[in-house]
Amino acid sequence: MTPTRSAEPYDYDFAIAGGGPAGCATAIRLREHGHSVVLLERDTFPRFHIGESLLSTANDAFVTLGVAERIAAAGFPEKWGARLVTHDGKSGRGVNFGTVREVRRPQTYQVSRAEFDMILLDRAREVGAEVREGVRVTGCEFTRDAAHVDYADEGSPGRLRVRALVDATGRNGLLARKFDLRADEPLLANIAIYSHYKKVPRLADGCPNDIRIIAREDAGWFWFIPISDELTSVGVVLPQSLFLAMEEATPEERFDRTLRDTMAVAELMRDAERAWPVRVEKDFSYSASKYAGERWILAGDAGSFLDPVFSTGVSIALESGIEAADELDRARKTNDFSEKRFAAFSRRQKKRFEIFRRFVIGFYTPEFRDLFFQPDPPPTLFRSVTTVLAGRWDPSLRMRLLNRVFFALVAVQKRFAIAQRAFRRDAGAGYPR
Ligand SMILES: Cc1cc2nc3c(=O)[nH]c(=O)nc-3n(C[C@H](O)[C@H](O)[C@H](O)COP(=O)(O)OP(=O)(O)OC[C@H]3O[C@@H](n4cnc5c(N)ncnc54)[C@H](O)[C@@H]3O)c2cc1C
């Protein structure tokens, strides 16, 4: 690290690379703490982004960020939980966030990310962050006194001198790549294929807009997320081994095959009309060896990413963005931006990732699915699982103990059938081992 002149003024206190939920949350919160902020976003909003189903805990972030009323007024479909359906359509059990005592506001939303991200970016501007769209961060350097951020604005290069840089570039991972921080999760090497559809029937009961998670007979699964009165986001997630084994040539053909070969899905898609071309996205999960260093900090997917089965991404991104801003505010007060200073922040990011990861890894085993999709699980036990799935990853001791019991039962189910074995276990089912 090369020392620089400390008398040199800063262009802003903090720079944020990326204007998704993590970057906007950091920007808004840093402004609330009174710091000057520049946010550099590569794209021009509104823009498409996948990641449409939120958790209850996102509501707490909305209140902190001052957007709760705007989100409520935007007309996004209301989400109260999930409907779990087996491939043959025989189980239709609900996961109801309303049963969770440890969340303040259970009802959340399914969002069109183009609109949702725009609300957050507008809010960042409104509270005084300098938001520059169409500006890509191309590199950075860290010295004892400053972070130097290089960018390209419509092809013209520029450099900013700030106290610290927040990397919120999502899966692009500006700093994770620079410092080689990222480790892929070998058990979650998955591929997602998806699009938006019209004419997909909604759930018939009181929560018509809940997410449907439909298990395939193999290790894959589908999501159905209503994102407006007309459109439903439909996607399939497959372990890479199953995706590569498909004979179909184009993304459309591959997707159509998966939509046809699962009875419960074929039924729902009978009259569906696709609104956009099919997209294929690598959704390999990963985490970072550390989440902050001298004059830099990671927020959202720039730090870690988990397979989307439990819709954790946006809610974690908002939470970690707020935490990054609070951490930088504390660092600014003592003018200590050292890695040591950020150790507790890094630990918290790791802990949250580990807790959600356990559930996600579990979901890619048949024994977890046997219990998870069971029509009548013990209510108290299942409430402890729902508590975490509503976003409360650090629940009360009682809920943590009940979660342990749940995972103990999953371990028993692997050897002895305490619940009906409803899922394939042969090697061709594609479960990671
Ligand atoms: C298939 C799939 C389905 C998903 N489903 C869900 C779901 O249902 N619910 C959920 O909560 N999450 C879901 N996710 C996860 C969700 O998309 C992310 O977790 C979430 O968007 C993370 O927010 P973020 O702000 O960290 O990153 P992003 O939202 O990706 O934002 C990063 C921003 O940085 C910008 N950027 C990148 N590089 C640069 C650069 N060099 N300079 C400047 N700007 C840059 C990008 O343009 C982007 O706007 C899903 C993900 C996948 C892959």
Short mmCIF file of N, CA and C in Angstrom, two decimals, residues 64-201:
data_model
loop_
_atom_site.label_atom_id
_atom_site.label_comp_id
_atom_site.label_asym_id
_atom_site.label_seq_id
_atom_site.Cartn_x
_atom_site.Cartn_y
_atom_site.Cartn_z
N THR A 64 -36.47 1.66 7.35
CA THR A 64 -35.18 2.33 7.60
C THR A 64 -34.81 3.26 6.43
N LEU A 65 -35.11 2.82 5.22
CA LEU A 65 -34.68 3.59 4.04
C LEU A 65 -35.69 4.65 3.62
N GLY A 66 -36.82 4.70 4.31
CA GLY A 66 -37.83 5.73 4.01
C GLY A 66 -38.61 5.47 2.74
N VAL A 67 -38.74 4.20 2.34
CA VAL A 67 -39.47 3.90 1.10
C VAL A 67 -40.72 3.04 1.36
N ALA A 68 -41.04 2.75 2.62
CA ALA A 68 -42.14 1.81 2.90
C ALA A 68 -43.45 2.27 2.25
N GLU A 69 -43.75 3.57 2.34
CA GLU A 69 -45.04 4.03 1.77
C GLU A 69 -45.02 3.94 0.25
N ARG A 70 -43.89 4.30 -0.34
CA ARG A 70 -43.80 4.24 -1.80
C ARG A 70 -43.92 2.81 -2.32
N ILE A 71 -43.30 1.89 -1.61
CA ILE A 71 -43.39 0.48 -2.03
C ILE A 71 -44.83 0.01 -1.89
N ALA A 72 -45.47 0.38 -0.77
CA ALA A 72 -46.86 -0.05 -0.55
C ALA A 72 -47.79 0.54 -1.61
N ALA A 73 -47.49 1.75 -2.07
CA ALA A 73 -48.36 2.42 -3.04
C ALA A 73 -48.08 2.00 -4.48
N ALA A 74 -47.01 1.24 -4.70
CA ALA A 74 -46.60 0.93 -6.08
C ALA A 74 -47.49 -0.13 -6.74
N GLY A 75 -48.31 -0.80 -5.94
CA GLY A 75 -49.22 -1.79 -6.52
C GLY A 75 -48.56 -3.14 -6.79
N PHE A 76 -47.44 -3.41 -6.14
CA PHE A 76 -46.82 -4.73 -6.32
C PHE A 76 -47.71 -5.80 -5.71
N PRO A 77 -47.80 -6.98 -6.33
CA PRO A 77 -48.61 -8.07 -5.75
C PRO A 77 -48.15 -8.40 -4.33
N GLU A 78 -49.12 -8.62 -3.45
CA GLU A 78 -48.81 -8.91 -2.04
C GLU A 78 -48.43 -10.37 -1.86
N LYS A 79 -47.37 -10.59 -1.13
CA LYS A 79 -46.91 -11.96 -0.85
C LYS A 79 -47.03 -12.23 0.65
N TRP A 80 -47.68 -13.32 0.99
CA TRP A 80 -47.81 -13.73 2.39
C TRP A 80 -46.98 -14.97 2.69
N GLY A 81 -46.40 -15.55 1.66
CA GLY A 81 -45.60 -16.76 1.90
C GLY A 81 -45.43 -17.52 0.61
N ALA A 82 -45.42 -18.84 0.73
CA ALA A 82 -45.14 -19.69 -0.44
C ALA A 82 -46.11 -20.86 -0.46
N ARG A 83 -46.30 -21.43 -1.64
CA ARG A 83 -47.05 -22.67 -1.78
C ARG A 83 -46.08 -23.73 -2.30
N LEU A 84 -45.96 -24.79 -1.55
CA LEU A 84 -45.03 -25.86 -1.96
C LEU A 84 -45.81 -26.95 -2.65
N VAL A 85 -45.39 -27.30 -3.84
CA VAL A 85 -46.14 -28.28 -4.64
C VAL A 85 -45.16 -29.35 -5.13
N THR A 86 -45.56 -30.61 -5.03
CA THR A 86 -44.71 -31.66 -5.58
C THR A 86 -44.97 -31.80 -7.08
N HIS A 87 -44.07 -32.47 -7.78
CA HIS A 87 -44.13 -32.53 -9.25
C HIS A 87 -45.47 -33.05 -9.77
N ASP A 88 -46.10 -33.94 -8.99
CA ASP A 88 -47.37 -34.51 -9.45
C ASP A 88 -48.57 -33.66 -9.00
N GLY A 89 -48.28 -32.56 -8.30
CA GLY A 89 -49.35 -31.66 -7.86
C GLY A 89 -50.13 -32.17 -6.66
N LYS A 90 -49.65 -33.25 -6.03
CA LYS A 90 -50.45 -33.88 -4.97
C LYS A 90 -50.36 -33.13 -3.65
N SER A 91 -49.20 -32.51 -3.35
CA SER A 91 -49.11 -31.74 -2.10
C SER A 91 -49.22 -30.26 -2.44
N GLY A 92 -50.05 -29.55 -1.69
CA GLY A 92 -50.21 -28.11 -1.96
C GLY A 92 -50.11 -27.32 -0.68
N ARG A 93 -49.14 -27.67 0.15
CA ARG A 93 -49.04 -27.04 1.46
C ARG A 93 -48.52 -25.61 1.38
N GLY A 94 -48.99 -24.79 2.31
CA GLY A 94 -48.55 -23.39 2.33
C GLY A 94 -47.45 -23.15 3.35
N VAL A 95 -46.64 -22.12 3.08
CA VAL A 95 -45.71 -21.58 4.07
C VAL A 95 -46.23 -20.18 4.34
N ASN A 96 -46.74 -19.95 5.56
CA ASN A 96 -47.44 -18.70 5.83
C ASN A 96 -46.60 -17.81 6.76
N PHE A 97 -46.07 -16.71 6.19
CA PHE A 97 -45.25 -15.81 7.02
C PHE A 97 -46.09 -15.19 8.15
N GLY A 98 -47.40 -15.19 7.96
CA GLY A 98 -48.30 -14.64 8.98
C GLY A 98 -48.25 -15.43 10.29
N THR A 99 -47.73 -16.67 10.25
CA THR A 99 -47.67 -17.48 11.47
C THR A 99 -46.39 -17.18 12.27
N VAL A 100 -45.50 -16.38 11.70
CA VAL A 100 -44.21 -16.14 12.35
C VAL A 100 -44.34 -15.00 13.35
N ARG A 101 -44.08 -15.31 14.63
CA ARG A 101 -44.22 -14.27 15.65
C ARG A 101 -43.04 -13.33 15.65
N GLU A 102 -41.92 -13.75 15.08
CA GLU A 102 -40.70 -12.95 15.20
C GLU A 102 -40.47 -11.99 14.03
N VAL A 103 -41.45 -11.81 13.17
CA VAL A 103 -41.34 -10.72 12.20
C VAL A 103 -42.45 -9.71 12.48
N ARG A 104 -42.09 -8.42 12.36
CA ARG A 104 -43.06 -7.38 12.69
C ARG A 104 -44.15 -7.25 11.64
N ARG A 105 -43.72 -7.33 10.35
CA ARG A 105 -44.68 -7.14 9.26
C ARG A 105 -44.54 -8.32 8.30
N PRO A 106 -45.40 -9.32 8.44
CA PRO A 106 -45.21 -10.54 7.63
C PRO A 106 -45.46 -10.35 6.14
N GLN A 107 -46.48 -9.53 5.80
CA GLN A 107 -46.83 -9.44 4.37
C GLN A 107 -45.78 -8.66 3.60
N THR A 108 -45.29 -9.27 2.51
CA THR A 108 -44.28 -8.60 1.71
C THR A 108 -44.74 -8.54 0.24
N TYR A 109 -43.81 -8.46 -0.72
CA TYR A 109 -44.21 -8.21 -2.11
C TYR A 109 -43.47 -9.09 -3.10
N GLN A 110 -44.11 -9.23 -4.26
CA GLN A 110 -43.45 -9.76 -5.46
C GLN A 110 -43.27 -8.53 -6.36
N VAL A 111 -42.06 -8.30 -6.83
CA VAL A 111 -41.82 -7.02 -7.51
C VAL A 111 -41.28 -7.19 -8.92
N SER A 112 -41.65 -6.23 -9.76
CA SER A 112 -40.94 -6.09 -11.02
C SER A 112 -39.68 -5.31 -10.66
N ARG A 113 -38.52 -5.90 -10.88
CA ARG A 113 -37.29 -5.26 -10.40
C ARG A 113 -37.01 -3.94 -11.13
N ALA A 114 -37.48 -3.82 -12.38
CA ALA A 114 -37.26 -2.55 -13.08
C ALA A 114 -37.87 -1.41 -12.25
N GLU A 115 -39.11 -1.62 -11.78
CA GLU A 115 -39.79 -0.56 -11.00
C GLU A 115 -39.23 -0.45 -9.58
N PHE A 116 -39.00 -1.60 -8.97
CA PHE A 116 -38.55 -1.63 -7.58
C PHE A 116 -37.18 -0.96 -7.43
N ASP A 117 -36.26 -1.33 -8.31
CA ASP A 117 -34.91 -0.76 -8.21
C ASP A 117 -34.93 0.75 -8.50
N MET A 118 -35.88 1.15 -9.38
CA MET A 118 -36.01 2.58 -9.70
C MET A 118 -36.46 3.38 -8.47
N ILE A 119 -37.37 2.78 -7.70
CA ILE A 119 -37.85 3.46 -6.47
C ILE A 119 -36.66 3.71 -5.53
N LEU A 120 -35.81 2.70 -5.40
CA LEU A 120 -34.67 2.84 -4.49
C LEU A 120 -33.65 3.86 -5.03
N LEU A 121 -33.41 3.79 -6.34
CA LEU A 121 -32.44 4.73 -6.92
C LEU A 121 -32.94 6.18 -6.80
N ASP A 122 -34.25 6.37 -7.05
CA ASP A 122 -34.84 7.71 -6.90
C ASP A 122 -34.70 8.22 -5.46
N ARG A 123 -34.90 7.29 -4.53
CA ARG A 123 -34.79 7.67 -3.12
C ARG A 123 -33.34 8.09 -2.78
N ALA A 124 -32.38 7.37 -3.35
CA ALA A 124 -30.97 7.73 -3.11
C ALA A 124 -30.70 9.16 -3.61
N ARG A 125 -31.24 9.47 -4.78
CA ARG A 125 -31.08 10.83 -5.33
C ARG A 125 -31.77 11.84 -4.43
N GLU A 126 -33.00 11.49 -4.04
CA GLU A 126 -33.82 12.40 -3.24
C GLU A 126 -33.12 12.81 -1.94
N VAL A 127 -32.43 11.85 -1.30
CA VAL A 127 -31.78 12.18 -0.03
C VAL A 127 -30.39 12.80 -0.23
N GLY A 128 -30.01 13.01 -1.49
CA GLY A 128 -28.80 13.81 -1.74
C GLY A 128 -27.58 13.04 -2.20
N ALA A 129 -27.75 11.74 -2.51
CA ALA A 129 -26.60 11.04 -3.09
C ALA A 129 -26.44 11.50 -4.54
N GLU A 130 -25.22 11.64 -4.98
CA GLU A 130 -24.99 11.97 -6.40
C GLU A 130 -25.04 10.65 -7.16
N VAL A 131 -26.10 10.47 -7.94
CA VAL A 131 -26.28 9.20 -8.65
C VAL A 131 -25.91 9.40 -10.11
N ARG A 132 -24.93 8.63 -10.59
CA ARG A 132 -24.53 8.76 -12.00
C ARG A 132 -24.81 7.44 -12.70
N GLU A 133 -25.77 7.47 -13.61
CA GLU A 133 -26.10 6.25 -14.38
C GLU A 133 -25.27 6.20 -15.65
N GLY A 134 -25.12 5.00 -16.19
CA GLY A 134 -24.32 4.84 -17.42
C GLY A 134 -22.84 5.03 -17.13
N VAL A 135 -22.43 4.86 -15.88
CA VAL A 135 -21.02 5.05 -15.50
C VAL A 135 -20.50 3.75 -14.89
N ARG A 136 -19.52 3.18 -15.53
CA ARG A 136 -18.99 1.89 -15.08
C ARG A 136 -17.71 2.08 -14.29
N VAL A 137 -17.64 1.45 -13.15
CA VAL A 137 -16.39 1.48 -12.39
C VAL A 137 -15.44 0.48 -13.05
N THR A 138 -14.26 0.96 -13.41
CA THR A 138 -13.34 0.11 -14.18
C THR A 138 -12.19 -0.41 -13.34
N GLY A 139 -11.96 0.22 -12.21
CA GLY A 139 -10.85 -0.24 -11.36
C GLY A 139 -10.77 0.58 -10.09
N CYS A 140 -9.89 0.20 -9.21
CA CYS A 140 -9.70 0.96 -7.98
C CYS A 140 -8.36 0.63 -7.37
N GLU A 141 -7.91 1.58 -6.57
CA GLU A 141 -6.63 1.40 -5.86
C GLU A 141 -6.82 1.92 -4.46
N PHE A 142 -6.14 1.30 -3.52
CA PHE A 142 -6.33 1.73 -2.13
C PHE A 142 -4.98 2.15 -1.57
N THR A 143 -4.95 3.35 -0.99
CA THR A 143 -3.74 3.84 -0.34
C THR A 143 -4.06 4.04 1.14
N ARG A 144 -3.07 4.43 1.92
CA ARG A 144 -3.32 4.57 3.36
C ARG A 144 -4.42 5.59 3.65
N ASP A 145 -4.49 6.63 2.82
CA ASP A 145 -5.41 7.73 3.12
C ASP A 145 -6.69 7.73 2.30
N ALA A 146 -6.74 6.93 1.26
CA ALA A 146 -7.89 7.08 0.36
C ALA A 146 -8.14 5.85 -0.50
N ALA A 147 -9.37 5.81 -1.04
CA ALA A 147 -9.69 4.85 -2.10
C ALA A 147 -9.77 5.66 -3.40
N HIS A 148 -9.15 5.16 -4.44
CA HIS A 148 -9.15 5.85 -5.74
C HIS A 148 -9.98 5.01 -6.69
N VAL A 149 -11.02 5.61 -7.23
CA VAL A 149 -12.00 4.84 -8.01
C VAL A 149 -11.95 5.30 -9.46
N ASP A 150 -11.62 4.39 -10.35
CA ASP A 150 -11.58 4.71 -11.79
C ASP A 150 -12.90 4.34 -12.42
N TYR A 151 -13.36 5.20 -13.34
CA TYR A 151 -14.65 4.92 -13.99
C TYR A 151 -14.61 5.34 -15.45
N ALA A 152 -15.59 4.81 -16.20
CA ALA A 152 -15.76 5.23 -17.59
C ALA A 152 -17.17 5.78 -17.74
N ASP A 153 -17.25 7.06 -18.12
CA ASP A 153 -18.54 7.73 -18.29
C ASP A 153 -18.72 7.95 -19.79
N GLU A 154 -19.58 7.16 -20.40
CA GLU A 154 -19.75 7.16 -21.86
C GLU A 154 -18.39 7.08 -22.56
N GLY A 155 -17.56 6.21 -22.08
CA GLY A 155 -16.25 6.01 -22.71
C GLY A 155 -15.16 6.92 -22.17
N SER A 156 -15.54 8.05 -21.54
CA SER A 156 -14.49 8.95 -21.03
C SER A 156 -14.06 8.52 -19.63
N PRO A 157 -12.78 8.34 -19.43
CA PRO A 157 -12.32 7.87 -18.11
C PRO A 157 -12.28 9.00 -17.08
N GLY A 158 -12.41 8.63 -15.82
CA GLY A 158 -12.29 9.59 -14.73
C GLY A 158 -11.81 8.87 -13.49
N ARG A 159 -11.42 9.65 -12.48
CA ARG A 159 -10.95 9.05 -11.22
C ARG A 159 -11.49 9.88 -10.06
N LEU A 160 -11.93 9.20 -9.01
CA LEU A 160 -12.43 9.88 -7.81
C LEU A 160 -11.58 9.47 -6.62
N ARG A 161 -11.43 10.43 -5.71
CA ARG A 161 -10.71 10.13 -4.46
C ARG A 161 -11.72 10.20 -3.33
N VAL A 162 -11.87 9.10 -2.63
CA VAL A 162 -12.89 9.02 -1.56
C VAL A 162 -12.27 8.36 -0.31
N ARG A 163 -13.03 8.43 0.79
CA ARG A 163 -12.51 7.80 2.02
C ARG A 163 -12.55 6.27 1.92
N ALA A 164 -13.62 5.76 1.30
CA ALA A 164 -13.74 4.29 1.15
C ALA A 164 -14.68 3.98 0.00
N LEU A 165 -14.51 2.78 -0.54
CA LEU A 165 -15.36 2.32 -1.66
C LEU A 165 -16.26 1.19 -1.19
N VAL A 166 -17.54 1.28 -1.54
CA VAL A 166 -18.48 0.17 -1.30
C VAL A 166 -18.66 -0.56 -2.61
N ASP A 167 -18.35 -1.85 -2.63
CA ASP A 167 -18.59 -2.64 -3.84
C ASP A 167 -19.97 -3.25 -3.74
N ALA A 168 -20.89 -2.76 -4.58
CA ALA A 168 -22.24 -3.31 -4.65
C ALA A 168 -22.54 -3.68 -6.10
N THR A 169 -21.52 -4.23 -6.77
CA THR A 169 -21.66 -4.54 -8.20
C THR A 169 -22.32 -5.90 -8.44
N GLY A 170 -22.90 -6.49 -7.41
CA GLY A 170 -23.63 -7.74 -7.60
C GLY A 170 -22.71 -8.88 -7.97
N ARG A 171 -23.24 -9.80 -8.79
CA ARG A 171 -22.44 -10.99 -9.12
C ARG A 171 -21.21 -10.64 -9.97
N ASN A 172 -21.21 -9.42 -10.54
CA ASN A 172 -20.04 -8.94 -11.27
C ASN A 172 -18.80 -8.94 -10.37
N GLY A 173 -18.98 -8.56 -9.12
CA GLY A 173 -17.93 -8.71 -8.11
C GLY A 173 -16.61 -8.02 -8.40
N LEU A 174 -16.68 -6.69 -8.52
CA LEU A 174 -15.48 -5.89 -8.82
C LEU A 174 -14.30 -6.25 -7.91
N LEU A 175 -14.51 -6.17 -6.60
CA LEU A 175 -13.40 -6.38 -5.67
C LEU A 175 -13.11 -7.85 -5.42
N ALA A 176 -14.16 -8.66 -5.47
CA ALA A 176 -13.94 -10.10 -5.28
C ALA A 176 -12.98 -10.61 -6.35
N ARG A 177 -13.13 -10.08 -7.56
CA ARG A 177 -12.23 -10.50 -8.64
C ARG A 177 -10.83 -9.92 -8.44
N LYS A 178 -10.80 -8.63 -8.08
CA LYS A 178 -9.49 -7.96 -7.90
C LYS A 178 -8.65 -8.66 -6.83
N PHE A 179 -9.30 -9.00 -5.71
CA PHE A 179 -8.55 -9.58 -4.59
C PHE A 179 -8.71 -11.11 -4.49
N ASP A 180 -9.37 -11.70 -5.48
CA ASP A 180 -9.56 -13.16 -5.50
C ASP A 180 -10.20 -13.65 -4.19
N LEU A 181 -11.36 -13.08 -3.87
CA LEU A 181 -12.01 -13.36 -2.58
C LEU A 181 -13.03 -14.48 -2.67
N ARG A 182 -13.46 -14.81 -3.89
CA ARG A 182 -14.66 -15.62 -4.05
C ARG A 182 -14.40 -17.11 -4.08
N ALA A 183 -15.23 -17.88 -3.35
CA ALA A 183 -15.17 -19.35 -3.45
C ALA A 183 -16.55 -19.84 -3.85
N ASP A 184 -16.60 -20.58 -4.96
CA ASP A 184 -17.88 -21.16 -5.39
C ASP A 184 -18.31 -22.25 -4.44
N GLU A 185 -19.62 -22.43 -4.28
CA GLU A 185 -20.16 -23.48 -3.43
C GLU A 185 -20.40 -24.71 -4.30
N PRO A 186 -19.55 -25.75 -4.17
CA PRO A 186 -19.63 -26.87 -5.12
C PRO A 186 -20.98 -27.59 -5.09
N LEU A 187 -21.68 -27.55 -3.96
CA LEU A 187 -22.95 -28.27 -3.88
C LEU A 187 -24.10 -27.49 -4.52
N LEU A 188 -23.82 -26.25 -4.94
CA LEU A 188 -24.91 -25.43 -5.51
C LEU A 188 -24.48 -24.85 -6.85
N ALA A 189 -24.04 -25.73 -7.75
CA ALA A 189 -23.66 -25.30 -9.10
C ALA A 189 -24.89 -25.47 -9.99
N ASN A 190 -25.73 -24.45 -10.03
CA ASN A 190 -27.03 -24.56 -10.71
C ASN A 190 -27.16 -23.58 -11.86
N ILE A 191 -28.12 -23.88 -12.72
CA ILE A 191 -28.42 -23.01 -13.88
C ILE A 191 -29.90 -22.67 -13.81
N ALA A 192 -30.23 -21.41 -14.08
CA ALA A 192 -31.64 -21.00 -14.10
C ALA A 192 -32.06 -20.66 -15.53
N ILE A 193 -33.26 -21.09 -15.90
CA ILE A 193 -33.84 -20.74 -17.20
C ILE A 193 -35.19 -20.10 -16.89
N TYR A 194 -35.48 -18.95 -17.47
CA TYR A 194 -36.72 -18.27 -17.06
C TYR A 194 -37.23 -17.27 -18.08
N SER A 195 -38.48 -16.86 -17.87
CA SER A 195 -39.07 -15.77 -18.65
C SER A 195 -40.31 -15.27 -17.91
N HIS A 196 -41.00 -14.30 -18.51
CA HIS A 196 -42.28 -13.83 -17.95
C HIS A 196 -43.41 -14.30 -18.87
N TYR A 197 -44.52 -14.68 -18.25
CA TYR A 197 -45.65 -15.22 -19.02
C TYR A 197 -46.97 -14.53 -18.65
N LYS A 198 -47.84 -14.44 -19.65
CA LYS A 198 -49.23 -14.04 -19.42
C LYS A 198 -50.08 -15.30 -19.31
N LYS A 199 -51.29 -15.12 -18.75
CA LYS A 199 -52.28 -16.21 -18.69
C LYS A 199 -51.81 -17.43 -17.89
N VAL A 200 -51.13 -17.19 -16.80
CA VAL A 200 -50.81 -18.28 -15.86
C VAL A 200 -51.80 -18.14 -14.70
N PRO A 201 -52.58 -19.18 -14.41
CA PRO A 201 -53.58 -19.04 -13.35
C PRO A 201 -52.94 -18.78 -11.99
#
